[in-house]
Coordinates of C-alpha atoms in Angstrom, one line a residue:
M377 CA 8.9 69.1 49.4
K378 CA 8.8 71.9 51.9
N379 CA 11.2 74.8 51.4
A380 CA 12.8 74.2 54.8
D381 CA 13.8 70.7 53.4
N382 CA 15.2 72.2 50.2
P383 CA 17.2 75.3 51.3
A384 CA 18.9 75.5 47.9
L385 CA 15.7 77.0 46.4
L386 CA 15.8 79.9 48.9
Q387 CA 19.1 81.5 47.9
G388 CA 19.7 81.7 51.6
H389 CA 23.5 82.0 51.4
W390 CA 23.2 85.6 50.1
P391 CA 21.5 88.6 51.8
V392 CA 20.5 90.0 48.4
R393 CA 18.2 87.7 46.4
C394 CA 16.0 87.8 43.3
V395 CA 13.0 85.6 42.5
W396 CA 10.2 85.7 39.9
G397 CA 6.5 86.1 40.9
G398 CA 4.4 86.0 44.0
S399 CA 4.7 82.3 45.0
G400 CA 8.4 82.2 45.1
A401 CA 8.6 85.6 46.8
R402 CA 6.2 84.6 49.6
H403 CA 8.2 81.4 50.3
M404 CA 11.5 83.3 50.5
A405 CA 10.0 86.1 52.7
L406 CA 8.7 83.5 55.2
E407 CA 12.1 82.0 55.5
A408 CA 14.0 85.3 55.9
K409 CA 16.4 85.2 58.8
A410 CA 16.7 89.0 59.2
P411 CA 14.3 92.0 58.6
L412 CA 13.4 91.8 55.0
L413 CA 13.0 94.6 52.4
A414 CA 10.9 93.3 49.5
V415 CA 11.0 95.2 46.2
V416 CA 8.2 94.6 43.8
V417 CA 9.1 95.3 40.2
D418 CA 6.2 95.4 37.7
V419 CA 7.5 97.9 35.2
C420 CA 4.6 97.6 32.7
S421 CA 2.8 99.3 34.4
F422 CA 1.9 98.9 38.1
S423 CA 5.2 100.0 39.6
T424 CA 5.6 102.9 37.2
C425 CA 2.1 104.1 38.0
V426 CA 2.7 103.9 41.7
S427 CA 6.0 105.8 41.3
L428 CA 4.3 108.6 39.3
A429 CA 1.3 108.9 41.6
T430 CA 3.3 109.0 44.8
D431 CA 5.6 111.5 43.3
R432 CA 2.5 113.7 42.8
G433 CA 1.7 113.4 46.5
A434 CA -1.1 110.8 46.2
V435 CA -1.4 107.5 48.1
V436 CA -2.1 104.3 46.1
Y437 CA -4.2 101.4 47.4
P438 CA -3.2 98.2 45.5
Y439 CA -6.0 95.8 44.7
R440 CA -6.0 92.6 42.6
W441 CA -9.1 93.1 40.4
R442 CA -11.4 95.9 39.4
D443 CA -14.4 94.5 41.1
S444 CA -17.0 95.3 43.8
G445 CA -14.3 95.0 46.4
A446 CA -12.2 97.6 44.7
A447 CA -15.2 99.9 44.4
R448 CA -15.9 99.5 48.1
L449 CA -12.3 100.3 49.0
A450 CA -12.4 103.4 46.9
E451 CA -15.6 104.6 48.6
K452 CA -14.3 103.9 52.0
T453 CA -11.0 105.7 51.5
G454 CA -12.3 108.5 49.3
A455 CA -10.0 107.4 46.5
V456 CA -10.4 107.4 42.7
L457 CA -10.9 103.9 41.3
A458 CA -8.7 103.4 38.3
S459 CA -10.4 102.0 35.2
Q460 CA -9.3 99.3 32.9
R461 CA -7.2 100.1 29.9
H462 CA -9.0 100.3 26.6
E463 CA -8.4 97.5 24.1
R464 CA -9.3 99.4 20.9
G465 CA -5.9 100.9 20.1
V466 CA -6.9 104.4 21.1
G467 CA -5.5 104.8 24.6
D468 CA -7.5 106.2 27.5
P469 CA -10.1 109.0 27.2
P470 CA -8.7 112.4 28.4
G471 CA -8.9 112.7 32.2
Q472 CA -9.5 109.0 32.9
L473 CA -7.2 107.3 35.4
S474 CA -6.1 103.7 34.6
L475 CA -3.1 101.3 34.8
S476 CA -1.5 103.7 32.3
P477 CA 1.5 105.8 33.5
A478 CA 0.5 108.5 31.0
S479 CA -3.0 108.7 32.6
I480 CA -1.4 109.2 36.0
L481 CA 0.8 112.0 34.7
A482 CA -2.0 113.8 32.8
A483 CA -4.8 113.6 35.4
A484 CA -6.0 116.5 37.5
P485 CA -4.6 116.5 41.1
F486 CA -5.9 113.6 43.2
K487 CA -5.2 112.5 46.7
A488 CA -5.7 108.7 46.6
L489 CA -6.0 106.0 44.0
V490 CA -7.2 102.4 44.1
L491 CA -5.1 100.7 41.5
P492 CA -6.2 97.2 40.4
S493 CA -3.4 95.0 39.1
P494 CA -3.3 91.2 39.1
N495 CA 0.5 91.2 39.2
G496 CA 2.1 94.0 41.2
S497 CA -0.8 94.5 43.6
T498 CA -1.2 90.8 44.3
I499 CA 2.5 90.3 45.0
S500 CA 2.6 93.4 47.2
A501 CA -0.3 92.2 49.3
A502 CA 1.2 88.7 49.7
L503 CA 4.6 90.0 50.8
A504 CA 3.0 92.5 53.3
E505 CA 1.3 89.5 55.0
T506 CA 4.7 88.0 55.8
G507 CA 5.8 91.1 57.7
A508 CA 8.3 92.3 55.2
E509 CA 8.8 96.0 54.4
V510 CA 7.3 96.3 50.9
V511 CA 8.4 99.0 48.4
V512 CA 7.8 99.5 44.7
G513 CA 10.7 99.6 42.2
C514 CA 10.8 100.4 38.5
L515 CA 13.2 101.9 36.0
R516 CA 12.3 105.4 36.8
N517 CA 13.2 105.1 40.5
A518 CA 15.8 102.3 40.3
R519 CA 18.7 104.3 41.8
A520 CA 16.6 105.6 44.7
V521 CA 15.3 102.1 45.6
C522 CA 18.9 100.8 45.4
E523 CA 20.0 103.4 47.9
H524 CA 17.1 102.5 50.2
A525 CA 18.1 98.9 49.9
A526 CA 21.8 99.6 50.6
T527 CA 20.8 101.3 53.9
H528 CA 18.7 98.3 54.8
L529 CA 21.6 96.0 54.2
E530 CA 24.0 98.1 56.2
N531 CA 21.5 97.9 59.1
G532 CA 21.7 94.1 59.0
G533 CA 18.6 93.3 56.9
E534 CA 18.1 91.2 53.8
V535 CA 16.8 92.3 50.4
L536 CA 14.5 90.4 48.0
V537 CA 13.9 91.9 44.6
V538 CA 10.8 90.4 42.8
P539 CA 10.3 90.9 39.1
A540 CA 6.5 90.4 38.8
G541 CA 6.1 89.1 35.3
E542 CA 3.0 89.3 33.2
R543 CA 0.1 86.8 32.6
W544 CA -0.7 84.4 29.8
P545 CA -4.4 84.1 29.0
D546 CA -4.6 81.0 31.2
G547 CA -3.4 83.0 34.2
T548 CA 0.1 81.5 34.4
M549 CA 3.1 83.8 34.7
R550 CA 4.8 85.2 31.6
V551 CA 8.4 86.2 32.1
A552 CA 8.7 89.8 31.1
S553 CA 12.1 91.3 30.0
E554 CA 11.3 94.7 31.3
D555 CA 10.8 93.4 34.9
L556 CA 14.2 91.6 34.7
W557 CA 15.8 94.8 33.5
G558 CA 14.1 96.8 36.2
A559 CA 15.3 94.3 38.8
G560 CA 18.8 94.5 37.5
A561 CA 18.9 98.3 37.5
I562 CA 18.1 98.2 41.2
L563 CA 20.4 95.3 42.1
C564 CA 23.5 96.5 40.2
G565 CA 24.3 99.1 42.8
L566 CA 24.3 96.7 45.7
P567 CA 27.5 94.9 46.8
A568 CA 28.4 92.2 44.3
E569 CA 29.5 89.8 47.0
A570 CA 26.1 90.0 48.6
R571 CA 24.1 89.2 45.5
S572 CA 22.9 85.7 44.7
P573 CA 23.6 84.1 41.3
E574 CA 19.9 84.7 40.4
A575 CA 20.4 88.4 41.3
E576 CA 23.5 88.4 39.1
V577 CA 21.4 87.2 36.1
A578 CA 19.2 90.3 36.5
V579 CA 22.2 92.6 36.8
E580 CA 23.9 91.1 33.7
A581 CA 20.6 91.4 31.7
Y582 CA 20.3 95.1 32.6
R583 CA 23.9 95.9 31.8
A584 CA 23.5 94.3 28.4
V585 CA 20.7 96.7 27.4
K586 CA 21.4 99.8 29.5
R587 CA 22.7 101.9 26.6
T588 CA 19.8 101.0 24.3
L589 CA 17.1 100.6 26.9
A590 CA 14.5 103.1 25.5
G591 CA 14.6 101.4 22.1
R592 CA 14.5 97.9 23.5
L593 CA 11.4 98.6 25.4
K594 CA 9.6 99.3 22.2
T595 CA 10.6 96.0 20.6
I596 CA 9.8 93.5 23.4
S597 CA 6.4 91.8 23.8
S598 CA 5.0 94.1 26.4
G599 CA 6.1 97.3 24.6
I600 CA 4.6 96.1 21.3
E601 CA 1.4 95.3 23.0
L602 CA 1.1 98.7 24.7
I603 CA 1.9 100.5 21.4
S604 CA -0.7 98.5 19.5
K605 CA -3.4 99.5 22.1
G606 CA -2.6 103.2 21.8
Y607 CA -0.3 103.5 24.8
G608 CA 2.9 104.4 23.1
D609 CA 3.4 107.3 25.6
D610 CA 3.4 104.7 28.4
V611 CA 6.4 103.0 26.9
N612 CA 8.3 106.3 26.9
L613 CA 7.4 107.0 30.5
I614 CA 8.3 103.5 31.6
G615 CA 11.8 103.9 30.2
Q616 CA 12.7 107.1 32.1
L617 CA 15.7 105.7 33.9
N618 CA 16.3 107.3 37.4
A619 CA 13.8 110.1 36.8
S620 CA 12.5 109.9 40.3
N621 CA 14.1 110.0 43.8
G622 CA 10.9 108.6 45.4
V623 CA 10.6 105.2 47.1
P624 CA 6.9 104.2 47.5
K625 CA 6.4 102.2 50.6
L626 CA 3.4 100.1 51.6
V627 CA 2.0 101.4 54.9
D628 CA -1.4 100.4 56.2
G629 CA -2.5 99.1 52.9
A630 CA -1.4 102.0 50.7
F631 CA 1.8 103.0 49.0
Q632 CA 3.0 106.4 49.9
A633 CA 6.1 108.5 49.3
T634 CA 9.0 108.2 51.6
R635 CA 11.8 110.8 52.1
Q636 CA 14.5 110.9 49.4
P637 CA 17.2 108.4 50.2
R638 CA 20.8 109.3 50.7
Q639 CA 23.2 109.2 47.8
L640 CA 25.6 106.2 47.6
T641 CA 29.3 107.0 47.8

């Protein structure tokens, strides 16, 4: 059944919507009736890495896999190609850039980064193809992204927040609590009457854990996995709620910093 024949799936009665993963996000973006702001939320760890890198003045080129195409893009743009995370429980070697927020923060200054990610990067590219404005959201810039989204709404646009989820070994999407919380942290500051019921689920999930967020991140599946691989510092960085005023926006294939948004009243 085509989406046009099943409008109930599109949450079309509300200007602020929320949907998991790239497939649903692309369908909703193609059916948008007003200029669309799409917020990709991949807390562990794509969105957090992009936030940290752009806060440091770098641009970030999202790419799905770390393959020959990613290497060519890095060579063409003069960017550093992020490596894969280590699996041996020791974290990254000093100075190595990877899909680890701690590596982004600790690295020597860099101007551009190619950041392979099968979740956040892939969803960002799919949404950009629809003509939507694509920004990255996470816990550390939730308030700033909310303010950016509020302005977009006031100007007559629609907002779609996309918790990315993670991957099971067979490639199917795994629902990730941290992405639901990140989506809720962004959505909770937008008008309640504009939010779809699916967006409300994210808001309620975030409000339920807000006071204990840092500890909860260490006990969920993604947090336990990172800690077991030697990336405990990443879990701490991921949970830095509203530490950044930056809103990374995808422009010409790269995320770059935008000006600090206005404060909501």
